[in-house]
Amino acid sequence: MRRNRRWAALGASLFLFLTACAGKAPQDTLQPKGDVARRIDNLINPVFIVAGLVFLLVQGLIVVAVVKFRAKPDSPEPEQIHGNTRLEVGWTLLPALILLAVAVPTIKTIFDLAKKPANPINVTVIGHQFWWEYRYTDLGIVTANELRMPAGRPVELTLNSVDVIHSYWIPPLGGKTDVVPGRNNSMHLEADKPGEYLGQCTEFCGASHANMRAKAIAMTPADFDTWVAGQRAAAIAPVEGSPAGEGMATFLARGCAGCHTIQGVSKGLVGPNLTHFADRTTFAGSIFERNDANLRKWLTNPQAAKPGNAMIIPGGPLTPDEITKLIGYLNSLQ
Ligand code: CUA
């Protein structure tokens, strides 16, 4: 009975251990996809090996001591000793040397990564409950949730928040940095190859903390330049009377313009900039793929779709007809 329980406990812990395994984990920090993440990863491996050996040695000695020197019936009182200078100096010096060996490359990497890279794309990242705003300060672009970047070129991020503390992390591309109101933190990222890299907010920031994802999309330099040119252009004005045109009228009539900026149409100050909304693959903190069904779900009841978010529809819920028109307009914002 007791034995069964022991086996059950062992099985359960092994099972828990296995939950750490995943064949296809997009947010795996141990599979770096860029220079910054690779430098951090290069620190993990040697430290893990040394720490693993120390762990095995210490645990092994404990097991030997427990088994070999346990108190047995009638065993005499063991010899009482006090102090052993040679041993004590040894177990003080050896760990100090190991820590020194770990500290030198770690501190060097911290200082290297703190340096601003040459020829970066400068982006200010602003945390909001619960989405990310990106301002490309040199390029005059404002977008949300998806960080577009050219592959092979560093992106220098300046991070701050308009509300509470968030934390920005795209594990395959770089380290994690807190996003603090009233303070500018900085970090840089780089991707080797074009592709999509997932991340998320990693500081508890409210009811939808788990719904505050991040996505970096690395592109070839030529594709990135094309994207930049498209983003800098004004929003496409819809034809009056077309479905998109009716959507724009709804956007203005229902007060969406109070929060959302659409260049040339509105100057909102709170919500995501929607000028080129249809260029994005996701929305609402990158938790929804951008398609009509998800947009309808979102516009019908944003609070149900994402608890605690700041979106308010002035004057109460939108009608299904208004939602259809708005979706038409949003899809036209290439
Ligand atoms: Cu933002 Cu958690």
Short mmCIF file of C-alpha atoms and ligand atoms in Angstrom, two decimals:
data_model
loop_
_atom_site.label_atom_id
_atom_site.label_comp_id
_atom_site.label_asym_id
_atom_site.label_seq_id
_atom_site.Cartn_x
_atom_site.Cartn_y
_atom_site.Cartn_z
CA MET A 1 0.00 0.00 0.00
CA ARG A 2 2.69 2.40 1.10
CA ARG A 3 4.83 1.27 -1.78
CA ASN A 4 2.01 1.87 -4.27
CA ARG A 5 1.62 5.36 -2.98
CA ARG A 6 5.32 6.00 -3.43
CA TRP A 7 5.20 4.81 -7.02
CA ALA A 8 2.13 6.97 -7.63
CA ALA A 9 3.95 10.03 -6.27
CA LEU A 10 6.99 9.29 -8.40
CA GLY A 11 4.82 8.81 -11.49
CA ALA A 12 2.96 12.05 -10.83
CA SER A 13 6.16 14.07 -10.49
CA LEU A 14 7.61 12.53 -13.67
CA PHE A 15 4.36 13.34 -15.43
CA LEU A 16 4.54 16.96 -14.25
CA PHE A 17 8.15 17.07 -15.42
CA LEU A 18 7.04 15.99 -18.88
CA THR A 19 4.66 18.96 -19.15
CA ALA A 20 7.79 21.04 -19.77
CA CYS A 21 8.35 19.23 -23.06
CA ALA A 22 6.88 20.52 -26.32
CA GLY A 23 7.87 19.71 -29.85
CA LYS A 24 6.57 22.91 -31.36
CA ALA A 25 6.73 25.73 -28.82
CA PRO A 26 6.74 29.14 -30.53
CA GLN A 27 7.78 30.95 -27.35
CA ASP A 28 10.77 28.74 -26.61
CA THR A 29 13.56 30.85 -25.20
CA LEU A 30 15.96 27.94 -25.75
CA GLN A 31 15.58 28.16 -29.52
CA PRO A 32 16.97 31.61 -30.31
CA LYS A 33 16.14 33.05 -33.74
CA GLY A 34 18.33 36.14 -33.57
CA ASP A 35 21.60 37.53 -32.29
CA VAL A 36 20.34 38.99 -28.99
CA ALA A 37 18.44 35.86 -27.98
CA ARG A 38 21.41 33.71 -29.03
CA ARG A 39 23.81 35.60 -26.79
CA ILE A 40 21.50 35.10 -23.82
CA ASP A 41 21.05 31.43 -24.72
CA ASN A 42 24.83 31.00 -24.88
CA LEU A 43 24.95 31.89 -21.18
CA ILE A 44 22.31 29.35 -20.20
CA ASN A 45 24.01 26.19 -21.48
CA PRO A 46 27.35 26.30 -19.59
CA VAL A 47 25.68 27.52 -16.40
CA PHE A 48 23.08 24.76 -16.63
CA ILE A 49 25.78 22.09 -17.05
CA VAL A 50 27.77 23.34 -14.06
CA ALA A 51 24.65 23.75 -11.93
CA GLY A 52 23.50 20.27 -12.97
CA LEU A 53 26.81 18.68 -11.92
CA VAL A 54 26.72 20.51 -8.57
CA PHE A 55 23.14 19.35 -8.06
CA LEU A 56 24.01 15.71 -8.78
CA LEU A 57 27.07 15.85 -6.51
CA VAL A 58 25.22 17.41 -3.58
CA GLN A 59 22.15 15.17 -3.90
CA GLY A 60 24.37 12.10 -4.31
CA LEU A 61 26.34 12.89 -1.16
CA ILE A 62 23.10 13.46 0.77
CA VAL A 63 21.72 10.09 -0.34
CA VAL A 64 25.00 8.33 0.58
CA ALA A 65 25.05 10.02 3.99
CA VAL A 66 21.41 9.14 4.68
CA VAL A 67 21.78 5.50 3.67
CA LYS A 68 25.22 4.76 5.05
CA PHE A 69 25.26 6.74 8.24
CA ARG A 70 21.65 6.54 9.40
CA ALA A 71 21.05 5.71 13.08
CA LYS A 72 20.54 1.99 13.61
CA PRO A 73 19.31 0.26 16.75
CA ASP A 74 22.17 -0.20 19.20
CA SER A 75 24.59 1.85 17.08
CA PRO A 76 27.03 3.80 19.23
CA GLU A 77 27.02 7.59 19.39
CA PRO A 78 29.07 8.85 16.41
CA GLU A 79 32.32 10.65 16.95
CA GLN A 80 31.67 14.31 17.81
CA ILE A 81 33.86 16.62 15.77
CA HIS A 82 33.99 20.38 15.43
CA GLY A 83 35.51 22.26 12.54
CA ASN A 84 37.82 21.26 9.73
CA THR A 85 39.71 24.25 8.40
CA ARG A 86 40.87 22.63 5.21
CA LEU A 87 37.37 21.45 4.24
CA GLU A 88 35.75 24.76 5.19
CA VAL A 89 38.20 26.81 3.16
CA GLY A 90 37.67 24.40 0.26
CA TRP A 91 33.88 24.57 0.19
CA THR A 92 33.99 28.34 0.46
CA LEU A 93 36.60 28.86 -2.24
CA LEU A 94 35.31 26.39 -4.80
CA PRO A 95 31.76 27.85 -5.05
CA ALA A 96 33.27 31.37 -5.11
CA LEU A 97 35.40 30.38 -8.09
CA ILE A 98 32.44 28.77 -9.85
CA LEU A 99 30.37 31.92 -9.29
CA LEU A 100 33.22 34.04 -10.61
CA ALA A 101 33.40 31.92 -13.75
CA VAL A 102 29.65 32.40 -14.23
CA ALA A 103 29.78 36.13 -13.45
CA VAL A 104 32.43 37.16 -15.97
CA PRO A 105 30.60 36.17 -19.20
CA THR A 106 27.22 37.14 -17.69
CA ILE A 107 28.26 40.67 -16.79
CA LYS A 108 30.03 41.09 -20.12
CA THR A 109 26.87 40.05 -21.99
CA ILE A 110 24.70 42.39 -19.88
CA PHE A 111 26.94 45.34 -20.75
CA ASP A 112 27.18 44.33 -24.42
CA LEU A 113 23.42 44.08 -24.74
CA ALA A 114 22.93 47.44 -23.00
CA LYS A 115 24.87 49.19 -25.78
CA LYS A 116 22.76 50.73 -28.49
CA PRO A 117 23.32 48.76 -31.69
CA ALA A 118 24.58 50.39 -34.88
CA ASN A 119 22.03 51.49 -37.49
CA PRO A 120 18.89 50.38 -35.63
CA ILE A 121 15.23 50.95 -36.40
CA ASN A 122 14.01 53.04 -33.45
CA VAL A 123 10.65 52.07 -32.04
CA THR A 124 8.89 53.30 -28.92
CA VAL A 125 6.76 50.55 -27.41
CA ILE A 126 3.88 51.73 -25.24
CA GLY A 127 2.06 49.28 -23.00
CA HIS A 128 -1.71 49.69 -22.63
CA GLN A 129 -4.23 47.51 -20.81
CA PHE A 130 -4.14 45.20 -22.85
CA TRP A 131 -2.33 45.86 -26.12
CA TRP A 132 0.94 47.21 -27.47
CA GLU A 133 1.41 50.43 -29.37
CA TYR A 134 4.44 50.87 -31.63
CA ARG A 135 5.73 54.27 -32.67
CA TYR A 136 8.45 54.20 -35.32
CA THR A 137 9.96 57.50 -34.26
CA ASP A 138 12.22 58.02 -37.31
CA LEU A 139 9.72 56.73 -39.82
CA GLY A 140 6.60 58.51 -38.59
CA ILE A 141 4.52 55.35 -38.27
CA VAL A 142 2.14 54.39 -35.48
CA THR A 143 0.74 50.89 -35.33
CA ALA A 144 -0.44 48.33 -32.79
CA ASN A 145 0.17 44.78 -31.60
CA GLU A 146 2.43 43.65 -34.44
CA LEU A 147 6.02 44.80 -34.53
CA ARG A 148 7.17 44.81 -38.14
CA MET A 149 10.92 44.70 -38.58
CA PRO A 150 13.49 43.94 -41.27
CA ALA A 151 15.38 40.68 -40.78
CA GLY A 152 19.10 41.06 -40.04
CA ARG A 153 18.81 44.57 -38.65
CA PRO A 154 18.48 45.45 -34.96
CA VAL A 155 15.38 47.17 -33.62
CA GLU A 156 16.03 49.47 -30.69
CA LEU A 157 13.01 49.58 -28.41
CA THR A 158 12.25 52.34 -25.93
CA LEU A 159 9.57 51.03 -23.62
CA ASN A 160 7.08 52.82 -21.42
CA SER A 161 3.49 52.44 -20.28
CA VAL A 162 0.44 54.69 -20.01
CA ASP A 163 -1.17 52.78 -17.16
CA VAL A 164 0.33 49.94 -15.10
CA ILE A 165 3.53 47.91 -15.27
CA HIS A 166 3.71 45.49 -18.20
CA SER A 167 6.66 43.47 -19.43
CA TYR A 168 7.66 42.94 -23.03
CA TRP A 169 9.05 39.61 -24.19
CA ILE A 170 9.49 37.98 -27.58
CA PRO A 171 11.51 34.95 -26.41
CA PRO A 172 13.01 33.85 -29.76
CA LEU A 173 14.34 37.36 -30.43
CA GLY A 174 15.58 38.79 -27.16
CA GLY A 175 15.35 39.34 -23.44
CA LYS A 176 12.48 40.49 -21.28
CA THR A 177 12.11 44.10 -20.17
CA ASP A 178 9.65 45.73 -17.79
CA VAL A 179 7.41 48.42 -19.25
CA VAL A 180 6.92 50.98 -16.51
CA PRO A 181 4.78 54.15 -16.48
CA GLY A 182 6.88 57.31 -16.22
CA ARG A 183 10.12 55.58 -17.12
CA ASN A 184 11.87 54.79 -20.38
CA ASN A 185 13.51 51.37 -20.49
CA SER A 186 15.35 50.14 -23.54
CA MET A 187 16.29 46.89 -25.20
CA HIS A 188 16.97 45.66 -28.69
CA LEU A 189 15.83 42.72 -30.75
CA GLU A 190 17.03 41.16 -33.93
CA ALA A 191 15.71 38.38 -36.18
CA ASP A 192 17.99 36.32 -38.43
CA LYS A 193 15.31 35.48 -40.94
CA PRO A 194 11.89 36.68 -42.03
CA GLY A 195 9.10 35.05 -40.04
CA GLU A 196 6.59 35.50 -37.24
CA TYR A 197 7.79 35.42 -33.66
CA LEU A 198 5.35 35.24 -30.79
CA GLY A 199 5.61 36.74 -27.35
CA GLN A 200 3.42 38.20 -24.64
CA CYS A 201 3.14 40.49 -21.68
CA THR A 202 4.91 38.85 -18.76
CA GLU A 203 3.96 41.12 -15.87
CA PHE A 204 0.54 40.68 -14.31
CA CYS A 205 -1.32 43.81 -15.39
CA GLY A 206 -5.02 43.14 -14.86
CA ALA A 207 -7.93 40.92 -15.86
CA SER A 208 -6.71 40.38 -19.43
CA HIS A 209 -2.99 40.06 -18.75
CA ALA A 210 -3.09 36.65 -20.41
CA ASN A 211 -4.76 38.25 -23.44
CA MET A 212 -1.94 40.73 -24.00
CA ARG A 213 0.11 39.00 -26.61
CA ALA A 214 2.83 40.35 -28.82
CA LYS A 215 3.91 39.43 -32.29
CA ALA A 216 7.03 40.42 -34.19
CA ILE A 217 6.93 40.01 -37.94
CA ALA A 218 10.37 40.07 -39.56
CA MET A 219 10.42 40.76 -43.28
CA THR A 220 13.04 40.98 -45.99
CA PRO A 221 14.49 44.51 -46.12
CA ALA A 222 12.74 45.13 -49.45
CA ASP A 223 9.36 43.97 -48.09
CA PHE A 224 9.91 46.12 -45.02
CA ASP A 225 10.55 49.20 -47.16
CA THR A 226 7.34 48.52 -49.07
CA TRP A 227 5.49 48.15 -45.79
CA VAL A 228 6.92 51.44 -44.50
CA ALA A 229 5.82 53.27 -47.64
CA GLY A 230 2.30 51.84 -47.27
CA GLN A 231 2.11 52.80 -43.59
CA ARG A 232 3.22 56.35 -44.26
CA ALA A 233 0.48 56.88 -46.81
CA ALA A 234 -2.78 58.35 -45.56
CA ALA A 235 -5.76 56.08 -45.00
CA ILE A 236 -7.63 55.15 -48.14
CA ALA A 237 -10.80 57.25 -48.22
CA PRO A 238 -13.77 55.06 -49.11
CA VAL A 239 -16.20 55.98 -51.85
CA GLU A 240 -19.29 57.67 -50.49
CA GLY A 241 -22.27 55.31 -50.46
CA SER A 242 -20.10 52.17 -50.75
CA PRO A 243 -20.24 49.68 -47.85
CA ALA A 244 -16.90 51.00 -46.60
CA GLY A 245 -18.17 54.56 -46.98
CA GLU A 246 -21.23 53.74 -44.87
CA GLY A 247 -18.89 52.17 -42.35
CA MET A 248 -16.86 55.35 -42.14
CA ALA A 249 -20.06 57.34 -41.56
CA THR A 250 -20.94 54.87 -38.77
CA PHE A 251 -17.43 55.19 -37.32
CA LEU A 252 -17.91 58.95 -37.04
CA ALA A 253 -21.59 58.86 -35.98
CA ARG A 254 -21.06 56.32 -33.19
CA GLY A 255 -18.17 58.19 -31.61
CA CYS A 256 -15.41 55.66 -32.42
CA ALA A 257 -13.36 58.66 -33.57
CA GLY A 258 -13.13 59.88 -29.97
CA CYS A 259 -10.61 57.17 -29.16
CA HIS A 260 -9.22 55.84 -32.44
CA THR A 261 -6.97 57.73 -34.81
CA ILE A 262 -7.43 57.14 -38.52
CA GLN A 263 -5.09 59.49 -40.28
CA GLY A 264 -7.04 62.11 -42.20
CA VAL A 265 -10.30 61.02 -40.56
CA SER A 266 -9.98 61.23 -36.79
CA LYS A 267 -7.57 62.04 -34.01
CA GLY A 268 -8.30 59.79 -31.09
CA LEU A 269 -5.94 59.56 -28.17
CA VAL A 270 -6.69 56.33 -26.38
CA GLY A 271 -7.27 53.28 -28.56
CA PRO A 272 -5.12 51.65 -31.21
CA ASN A 273 -4.40 53.67 -34.35
CA LEU A 274 -6.55 52.11 -37.09
CA THR A 275 -5.16 53.96 -40.14
CA HIS A 276 -3.90 50.74 -41.75
CA PHE A 277 -5.87 48.25 -39.68
CA ALA A 278 -6.41 45.83 -42.59
CA ASP A 279 -2.65 45.42 -42.93
CA ARG A 280 -2.53 43.58 -39.59
CA THR A 281 -3.00 39.85 -39.21
CA THR A 282 -4.42 40.06 -35.69
CA PHE A 283 -6.15 42.55 -33.38
CA ALA A 284 -7.06 43.23 -29.73
CA GLY A 285 -3.68 42.42 -28.23
CA SER A 286 -3.09 39.87 -31.01
CA ILE A 287 -5.53 37.39 -29.44
CA PHE A 288 -7.84 37.39 -32.48
CA GLU A 289 -7.00 36.63 -36.06
CA ARG A 290 -8.34 39.48 -38.13
CA ASN A 291 -11.42 38.11 -39.91
CA ASP A 292 -15.07 39.11 -40.17
CA ALA A 293 -16.33 36.58 -37.62
CA ASN A 294 -13.83 37.71 -34.97
CA LEU A 295 -14.45 41.38 -35.70
CA ARG A 296 -18.17 40.80 -35.28
CA LYS A 297 -17.63 39.01 -31.98
CA TRP A 298 -15.40 41.85 -30.81
CA LEU A 299 -17.68 44.72 -31.88
CA THR A 300 -20.76 42.97 -30.48
CA ASN A 301 -19.33 42.81 -26.97
CA PRO A 302 -15.67 43.73 -26.48
CA GLN A 303 -15.91 43.18 -22.74
CA ALA A 304 -17.08 39.59 -23.19
CA ALA A 305 -14.41 38.97 -25.84
CA LYS A 306 -11.66 40.31 -23.61
CA PRO A 307 -12.52 40.97 -19.96
CA GLY A 308 -11.42 44.23 -18.38
CA ASN A 309 -10.25 45.94 -21.55
CA ALA A 310 -10.76 49.69 -21.90
CA MET A 311 -12.95 49.70 -25.00
CA ILE A 312 -16.27 51.44 -24.48
CA ILE A 313 -18.84 51.84 -27.21
CA PRO A 314 -20.34 55.30 -26.67
CA GLY A 315 -24.14 55.23 -26.52
CA GLY A 316 -24.47 51.49 -25.94
CA PRO A 317 -24.09 48.37 -28.08
CA LEU A 318 -23.78 48.54 -31.87
CA THR A 319 -26.58 47.05 -33.98
CA PRO A 320 -25.74 44.08 -36.26
CA ASP A 321 -26.20 46.41 -39.24
CA GLU A 322 -23.76 48.98 -37.82
CA ILE A 323 -21.27 46.19 -37.15
CA THR A 324 -21.51 44.96 -40.76
CA LYS A 325 -20.78 48.48 -42.00
CA LEU A 326 -17.87 48.98 -39.60
CA ILE A 327 -16.32 45.66 -40.64
CA GLY A 328 -16.57 46.81 -44.27
CA TYR A 329 -14.76 50.03 -43.38
CA LEU A 330 -12.09 48.33 -41.25
CA ASN A 331 -11.34 45.84 -44.04
CA SER A 332 -10.86 48.73 -46.46
CA LEU A 333 -8.12 50.31 -44.34
CA GLN A 334 -5.19 48.73 -46.16
CU1 CUA B 1 0.34 43.74 -19.75
CU2 CUA B 1 0.41 41.80 -18.42
#
